[in-house]
GROMACS .gro file of C-alpha atoms in nm:
model
  311
    1UNK     CA    1  -8.951  -3.213  -4.421
    2UNK     CA    2  -9.276  -3.046  -4.527
    3UNK     CA    3  -9.342  -2.932  -4.169
    4UNK     CA    4  -9.005  -2.762  -4.147
    5UNK     CA    5  -9.051  -2.595  -4.487
    6UNK     CA    6  -9.400  -2.485  -4.390
    7UNK     CA    7  -9.282  -2.327  -4.066
    8UNK     CA    8  -9.005  -2.134  -4.240
    9UNK     CA    9  -9.238  -2.025  -4.521
   10UNK     CA   10  -9.504  -1.912  -4.271
   11UNK     CA   11  -9.246  -1.724  -4.067
   12UNK     CA   12  -9.123  -1.549  -4.382
   13UNK     CA   13  -9.482  -1.459  -4.475
   14UNK     CA   14  -9.535  -1.302  -4.134
   15UNK     CA   15  -9.213  -1.102  -4.164
   16UNK     CA   16  -9.305  -0.973  -4.512
   17UNK     CA   17  -9.683  -0.940  -4.490
   18UNK     CA   18  -9.769  -0.914  -4.122
   19UNK     CA   19 -10.121  -0.990  -4.006
   20UNK     CA   20 -10.410  -0.975  -4.253
   21UNK     CA   21 -10.582  -0.638  -4.237
   22UNK     CA   22 -10.928  -0.793  -4.261
   23UNK     CA   23 -11.080  -1.131  -4.178
   24UNK     CA   24 -10.795  -1.237  -3.952
   25UNK     CA   25 -10.868  -1.594  -3.828
   26UNK     CA   26 -10.741  -1.514  -3.479
   27UNK     CA   27 -10.974  -1.213  -3.462
   28UNK     CA   28 -11.257  -1.439  -3.576
   29UNK     CA   29 -11.169  -1.687  -3.301
   30UNK     CA   30 -11.178  -1.399  -3.053
   31UNK     CA   31 -11.525  -1.299  -3.167
   32UNK     CA   32 -11.650  -1.656  -3.123
   33UNK     CA   33 -11.488  -1.668  -2.780
   34UNK     CA   34 -11.658  -1.340  -2.681
   35UNK     CA   35 -12.000  -1.469  -2.786
   36UNK     CA   36 -11.947  -1.793  -2.597
   37UNK     CA   37 -11.832  -1.602  -2.291
   38UNK     CA   38 -12.152  -1.395  -2.291
   39UNK     CA   39 -12.353  -1.718  -2.275
   40UNK     CA   40 -12.135  -1.930  -2.046
   41UNK     CA   41 -11.992  -1.674  -1.808
   42UNK     CA   42 -12.024  -1.759  -1.441
   43UNK     CA   43 -11.800  -1.656  -1.156
   44UNK     CA   44 -11.660  -2.007  -1.114
   45UNK     CA   45 -11.359  -2.210  -1.218
   46UNK     CA   46 -11.582  -2.490  -1.346
   47UNK     CA   47 -11.749  -2.264  -1.602
   48UNK     CA   48 -11.414  -2.114  -1.704
   49UNK     CA   49 -11.255  -2.456  -1.743
   50UNK     CA   50 -11.538  -2.574  -1.968
   51UNK     CA   51 -11.513  -2.253  -2.169
   52UNK     CA   52 -11.137  -2.286  -2.224
   53UNK     CA   53 -11.158  -2.659  -2.286
   54UNK     CA   54 -11.418  -2.632  -2.561
   55UNK     CA   55 -11.245  -2.347  -2.744
   56UNK     CA   56 -10.888  -2.475  -2.721
   57UNK     CA   57 -11.000  -2.831  -2.785
   58UNK     CA   58 -11.190  -2.731  -3.098
   59UNK     CA   59 -10.894  -2.536  -3.238
   60UNK     CA   60 -10.655  -2.821  -3.167
   61UNK     CA   61 -10.891  -3.076  -3.321
   62UNK     CA   62 -10.924  -2.863  -3.635
   63UNK     CA   63 -10.546  -2.857  -3.661
   64UNK     CA   64 -10.526  -3.233  -3.611
   65UNK     CA   65 -10.777  -3.292  -3.892
   66UNK     CA   66 -10.583  -3.063  -4.126
   67UNK     CA   67 -10.259  -3.240  -4.034
   68UNK     CA   68 -10.405  -3.584  -4.093
   69UNK     CA   69 -10.565  -3.495  -4.427
   70UNK     CA   70 -10.242  -3.349  -4.569
   71UNK     CA   71  -9.958  -3.535  -4.401
   72UNK     CA   72  -9.909  -3.775  -4.697
   73UNK     CA   73  -9.923  -3.491  -4.955
   74UNK     CA   74  -9.600  -3.298  -4.893
   75UNK     CA   75  -9.671  -2.989  -5.104
   76UNK     CA   76 -10.019  -2.942  -4.963
   77UNK     CA   77  -9.892  -3.012  -4.611
   78UNK     CA   78  -9.622  -2.749  -4.654
   79UNK     CA   79  -9.880  -2.492  -4.765
   80UNK     CA   80 -10.125  -2.577  -4.484
   81UNK     CA   81  -9.847  -2.556  -4.225
   82UNK     CA   82  -9.728  -2.226  -4.373
   83UNK     CA   83 -10.080  -2.082  -4.366
   84UNK     CA   84 -10.129  -2.189  -4.005
   85UNK     CA   85  -9.791  -2.048  -3.907
   86UNK     CA   86  -9.862  -1.715  -4.073
   87UNK     CA   87 -10.202  -1.705  -3.904
   88UNK     CA   88 -10.076  -1.757  -3.550
   89UNK     CA   89  -9.757  -1.549  -3.556
   90UNK     CA   90  -9.761  -1.184  -3.457
   91UNK     CA   91  -9.394  -1.093  -3.481
   92UNK     CA   92  -9.426  -0.845  -3.766
   93UNK     CA   93  -9.725  -0.673  -3.608
   94UNK     CA   94  -9.530  -0.647  -3.282
   95UNK     CA   95  -9.240  -0.496  -3.473
   96UNK     CA   96  -9.470  -0.242  -3.635
   97UNK     CA   97  -9.609  -0.139  -3.297
   98UNK     CA   98  -9.254  -0.090  -3.172
   99UNK     CA   99  -9.180   0.132  -3.472
  100UNK     CA  100  -9.490   0.342  -3.406
  101UNK     CA  101  -9.414   0.379  -3.035
  102UNK     CA  102  -9.051   0.467  -3.106
  103UNK     CA  103  -9.159   0.733  -3.354
  104UNK     CA  104  -9.413   0.889  -3.121
  105UNK     CA  105  -9.169   0.898  -2.830
  106UNK     CA  106  -8.892   1.041  -3.045
  107UNK     CA  107  -9.133   1.313  -3.160
  108UNK     CA  108  -9.226   1.373  -2.792
  109UNK     CA  109  -9.594   1.314  -2.870
  110UNK     CA  110  -9.668   1.176  -2.525
  111UNK     CA  111 -10.051   1.185  -2.546
  112UNK     CA  112 -10.046   0.980  -2.866
  113UNK     CA  113  -9.790   0.739  -2.718
  114UNK     CA  114 -10.010   0.688  -2.413
  115UNK     CA  115 -10.304   0.602  -2.637
  116UNK     CA  116 -10.093   0.371  -2.854
  117UNK     CA  117  -9.955   0.170  -2.562
  118UNK     CA  118 -10.287  -0.013  -2.540
  119UNK     CA  119 -10.191  -0.192  -2.864
  120UNK     CA  120  -9.911  -0.362  -2.672
  121UNK     CA  121 -10.040  -0.415  -2.320
  122UNK     CA  122 -10.323  -0.345  -2.077
  123UNK     CA  123 -10.117  -0.111  -1.858
  124UNK     CA  124 -10.280   0.214  -1.746
  125UNK     CA  125 -10.081   0.480  -1.932
  126UNK     CA  126 -10.273   0.784  -1.809
  127UNK     CA  127  -9.988   0.938  -1.611
  128UNK     CA  128  -9.687   0.774  -1.778
  129UNK     CA  129  -9.413   0.998  -1.914
  130UNK     CA  130  -9.164   0.922  -2.192
  131UNK     CA  131  -8.924   0.696  -2.002
  132UNK     CA  132  -9.203   0.501  -1.832
  133UNK     CA  133  -9.372   0.457  -2.170
  134UNK     CA  134  -9.039   0.334  -2.304
  135UNK     CA  135  -9.010   0.085  -2.017
  136UNK     CA  136  -9.361  -0.041  -2.077
  137UNK     CA  137  -9.285  -0.084  -2.447
  138UNK     CA  138  -8.957  -0.266  -2.386
  139UNK     CA  139  -9.118  -0.503  -2.136
  140UNK     CA  140  -9.413  -0.570  -2.365
  141UNK     CA  141  -9.184  -0.637  -2.661
  142UNK     CA  142  -8.987  -0.886  -2.454
  143UNK     CA  143  -9.291  -1.073  -2.322
  144UNK     CA  144  -9.473  -1.074  -2.656
  145UNK     CA  145  -9.167  -1.195  -2.845
  146UNK     CA  146  -9.212  -1.517  -2.653
  147UNK     CA  147  -9.592  -1.532  -2.676
  148UNK     CA  148  -9.639  -1.411  -3.035
  149UNK     CA  149  -9.337  -1.566  -3.200
  150UNK     CA  150  -9.115  -1.811  -3.012
  151UNK     CA  151  -9.380  -2.023  -2.840
  152UNK     CA  152  -9.606  -2.083  -3.144
  153UNK     CA  153  -9.304  -2.166  -3.359
  154UNK     CA  154  -9.172  -2.421  -3.109
  155UNK     CA  155  -9.514  -2.582  -3.062
  156UNK     CA  156  -9.545  -2.595  -3.439
  157UNK     CA  157  -9.206  -2.764  -3.463
  158UNK     CA  158  -9.304  -3.032  -3.213
  159UNK     CA  159  -9.672  -3.091  -3.298
  160UNK     CA  160  -9.732  -2.925  -3.634
  161UNK     CA  161 -10.063  -2.760  -3.718
  162UNK     CA  162 -10.243  -2.879  -3.399
  163UNK     CA  163  -9.965  -2.727  -3.191
  164UNK     CA  164  -9.983  -2.398  -3.379
  165UNK     CA  165 -10.360  -2.358  -3.356
  166UNK     CA  166 -10.399  -2.500  -3.006
  167UNK     CA  167 -10.130  -2.273  -2.865
  168UNK     CA  168 -10.270  -1.962  -3.028
  169UNK     CA  169 -10.622  -2.043  -2.902
  170UNK     CA  170 -10.497  -2.082  -2.545
  171UNK     CA  171 -10.285  -1.767  -2.559
  172UNK     CA  172 -10.572  -1.565  -2.706
  173UNK     CA  173 -10.806  -1.675  -2.428
  174UNK     CA  174 -10.547  -1.583  -2.167
  175UNK     CA  175 -10.530  -1.234  -2.319
  176UNK     CA  176 -10.910  -1.209  -2.311
  177UNK     CA  177 -11.003  -1.353  -1.971
  178UNK     CA  178 -10.679  -1.440  -1.791
  179UNK     CA  179 -10.674  -1.127  -1.576
  180UNK     CA  180 -10.661  -1.107  -1.196
  181UNK     CA  181 -10.960  -0.877  -1.196
  182UNK     CA  182 -11.274  -0.937  -0.990
  183UNK     CA  183 -11.466  -1.050  -1.297
  184UNK     CA  184 -11.214  -1.300  -1.430
  185UNK     CA  185 -11.031  -1.422  -1.120
  186UNK     CA  186 -11.229  -1.749  -1.125
  187UNK     CA  187 -11.368  -1.766  -1.478
  188UNK     CA  188 -11.029  -1.694  -1.635
  189UNK     CA  189 -10.833  -1.922  -1.402
  190UNK     CA  190 -10.820  -2.222  -1.638
  191UNK     CA  191 -10.722  -2.013  -1.940
  192UNK     CA  192 -10.444  -1.845  -1.743
  193UNK     CA  193 -10.310  -2.171  -1.600
  194UNK     CA  194 -10.321  -2.344  -1.940
  195UNK     CA  195 -10.127  -2.057  -2.094
  196UNK     CA  196  -9.872  -2.081  -1.811
  197UNK     CA  197  -9.819  -2.452  -1.879
  198UNK     CA  198  -9.793  -2.413  -2.256
  199UNK     CA  199  -9.537  -2.133  -2.218
  200UNK     CA  200  -9.327  -2.301  -1.949
  201UNK     CA  201  -9.059  -2.439  -2.183
  202UNK     CA  202  -9.093  -2.190  -2.472
  203UNK     CA  203  -9.040  -1.894  -2.239
  204UNK     CA  204  -8.714  -2.040  -2.115
  205UNK     CA  205  -8.608  -2.123  -2.469
  206UNK     CA  206  -8.685  -1.761  -2.559
  207UNK     CA  207  -8.473  -1.641  -2.267
  208UNK     CA  208  -8.180  -1.852  -2.385
  209UNK     CA  209  -8.221  -1.742  -2.748
  210UNK     CA  210  -8.231  -1.380  -2.631
  211UNK     CA  211  -7.889  -1.405  -2.474
  212UNK     CA  212  -7.744  -1.587  -2.773
  213UNK     CA  213  -7.899  -1.346  -3.024
  214UNK     CA  214  -7.758  -1.048  -2.835
  215UNK     CA  215  -7.413  -1.206  -2.806
  216UNK     CA  216  -7.444  -1.181  -2.427
  217UNK     CA  217  -7.552  -1.528  -2.315
  218UNK     CA  218  -7.374  -1.519  -1.979
  219UNK     CA  219  -7.520  -1.183  -1.882
  220UNK     CA  220  -7.871  -1.280  -1.990
  221UNK     CA  221  -7.862  -1.612  -1.806
  222UNK     CA  222  -7.715  -1.454  -1.493
  223UNK     CA  223  -7.993  -1.195  -1.467
  224UNK     CA  224  -8.254  -1.457  -1.560
  225UNK     CA  225  -8.144  -1.693  -1.283
  226UNK     CA  226  -8.110  -1.417  -1.025
  227UNK     CA  227  -8.412  -1.197  -1.094
  228UNK     CA  228  -8.682  -1.391  -1.282
  229UNK     CA  229  -8.849  -1.512  -0.961
  230UNK     CA  230  -8.920  -1.149  -0.861
  231UNK     CA  231  -9.170  -1.122  -1.146
  232UNK     CA  232  -9.525  -1.239  -1.068
  233UNK     CA  233  -9.546  -1.432  -1.397
  234UNK     CA  234  -9.357  -1.764  -1.408
  235UNK     CA  235  -9.294  -1.721  -1.781
  236UNK     CA  236  -9.271  -1.347  -1.842
  237UNK     CA  237  -9.013  -1.330  -1.562
  238UNK     CA  238  -8.740  -1.532  -1.738
  239UNK     CA  239  -8.799  -1.358  -2.070
  240UNK     CA  240  -8.799  -1.003  -1.935
  241UNK     CA  241  -8.500  -1.077  -1.712
  242UNK     CA  242  -8.308  -1.220  -2.008
  243UNK     CA  243  -8.387  -0.913  -2.218
  244UNK     CA  244  -8.272  -0.693  -1.928
  245UNK     CA  245  -7.942  -0.879  -1.910
  246UNK     CA  246  -7.896  -0.891  -2.287
  247UNK     CA  247  -7.964  -0.518  -2.328
  248UNK     CA  248  -7.789  -0.415  -2.003
  249UNK     CA  249  -8.106  -0.248  -1.874
  250UNK     CA  250  -8.306  -0.250  -1.554
  251UNK     CA  251  -8.667  -0.350  -1.609
  252UNK     CA  252  -8.958  -0.402  -1.371
  253UNK     CA  253  -9.129  -0.189  -1.110
  254UNK     CA  254  -9.484  -0.114  -1.004
  255UNK     CA  255  -9.743  -0.110  -1.282
  256UNK     CA  256 -10.105  -0.001  -1.280
  257UNK     CA  257 -10.372  -0.200  -1.463
  258UNK     CA  258 -10.672   0.013  -1.379
  259UNK     CA  259 -10.833  -0.158  -1.084
  260UNK     CA  260 -10.523  -0.330  -0.950
  261UNK     CA  261 -10.152  -0.269  -0.903
  262UNK     CA  262  -9.873  -0.516  -0.974
  263UNK     CA  263  -9.516  -0.512  -0.845
  264UNK     CA  264  -9.289  -0.679  -1.101
  265UNK     CA  265  -8.973  -0.653  -0.899
  266UNK     CA  266  -8.643  -0.523  -1.034
  267UNK     CA  267  -8.481  -0.712  -1.320
  268UNK     CA  268  -8.126  -0.636  -1.431
  269UNK     CA  269  -7.843  -0.405  -1.328
  270UNK     CA  270  -7.828  -0.135  -1.595
  271UNK     CA  271  -8.007   0.197  -1.634
  272UNK     CA  272  -8.383   0.212  -1.675
  273UNK     CA  273  -8.502   0.224  -2.038
  274UNK     CA  274  -8.512   0.546  -2.234
  275UNK     CA  275  -8.671   0.623  -2.569
  276UNK     CA  276  -8.363   0.503  -2.760
  277UNK     CA  277  -8.396   0.157  -2.608
  278UNK     CA  278  -8.725   0.085  -2.785
  279UNK     CA  279  -8.556   0.038  -3.123
  280UNK     CA  280  -8.272  -0.162  -2.963
  281UNK     CA  281  -8.526  -0.397  -2.810
  282UNK     CA  282  -8.718  -0.435  -3.137
  283UNK     CA  283  -8.396  -0.521  -3.322
  284UNK     CA  284  -8.312  -0.788  -3.065
  285UNK     CA  285  -8.666  -0.927  -3.083
  286UNK     CA  286  -8.629  -0.967  -3.460
  287UNK     CA  287  -8.308  -1.166  -3.416
  288UNK     CA  288  -8.471  -1.386  -3.153
  289UNK     CA  289  -8.756  -1.459  -3.396
  290UNK     CA  290  -8.517  -1.572  -3.669
  291UNK     CA  291  -8.335  -1.796  -3.422
  292UNK     CA  292  -8.664  -1.944  -3.303
  293UNK     CA  293  -8.770  -2.021  -3.661
  294UNK     CA  294  -8.445  -2.213  -3.708
  295UNK     CA  295  -8.496  -2.409  -3.387
  296UNK     CA  296  -8.856  -2.488  -3.485
  297UNK     CA  297  -8.739  -2.625  -3.821
  298UNK     CA  298  -8.482  -2.843  -3.645
  299UNK     CA  299  -8.750  -2.974  -3.407
  300UNK     CA  300  -8.974  -3.054  -3.704
  301UNK     CA  301  -8.695  -3.247  -3.876
  302UNK     CA  302  -8.614  -3.430  -3.551
  303UNK     CA  303  -8.980  -3.527  -3.512
  304UNK     CA  304  -8.984  -3.664  -3.866
  305UNK     CA  305  -8.662  -3.863  -3.824
  306UNK     CA  306  -8.797  -3.998  -3.496
  307UNK     CA  307  -9.086  -4.158  -3.682
  308UNK     CA  308  -9.364  -3.967  -3.509
  309UNK     CA  309  -9.510  -3.841  -3.835
  310UNK     CA  310  -9.471  -3.884  -4.211
  311UNK     CA  311  -9.492  -3.525  -4.338
   0.00000   0.00000   0.00000
């Protein structure tokens, strides 16, 4: 019971407070990871696997210790779970970025919108105009709803604090070194593959919750099943395709990431996104987050009744 309460409390804290402005634990983890990378980097999968293993393993172990020390003290366990949940979630920050991008695009401040897009994704925005910036924002909101909200909540529901911290560590490393660039193709391989595995089920749960939250489950699932395989990512594909179906939009296309191009296929049957679709997507993402918090609480209660833990 304390795990479920902690997850809901942490989700509520993220919705109300967002990320800490200073001394964010995830930012601190990123700084440690950067320092370790500067010492361990080598253009090899072996070095990258050791790098990811040490960092993700340490975060997961820290969560396991916290879980073990508090699992028989329900109030403390609730608070520790809530703190961990608040730490790893990024739904409110994602929502704020959507609000900023929507405002800039509505004001037709294209140069500022191009600069701001880097807060959501690594796409090269140099030559993007309003509708392409809107598409990039919509796609990033969809993908990050899974990564920053749904997946950590579900891992928290199943495994508690170790699941929360371990998932966030793996996802952070993927964002740092999991690129298909010349530098990270080998070194970032393990981080990218680990993130793929950890998101395999949550991404599909997110796709299903997207359709249900939009009241268009059949349309979302139809586009997901038909178009997700066109996307180069095994997990972003189902999520973005489900958002396309739920919002009746067409997503995908060729994107530039500086030194390489990526063709994400065509997802959905509707019109391509416009500026007005940014707020629509953000509203849907909020509903998906609430649904995911409910599912996570149910998973936590199921784990407790199954006898796998005593919290």
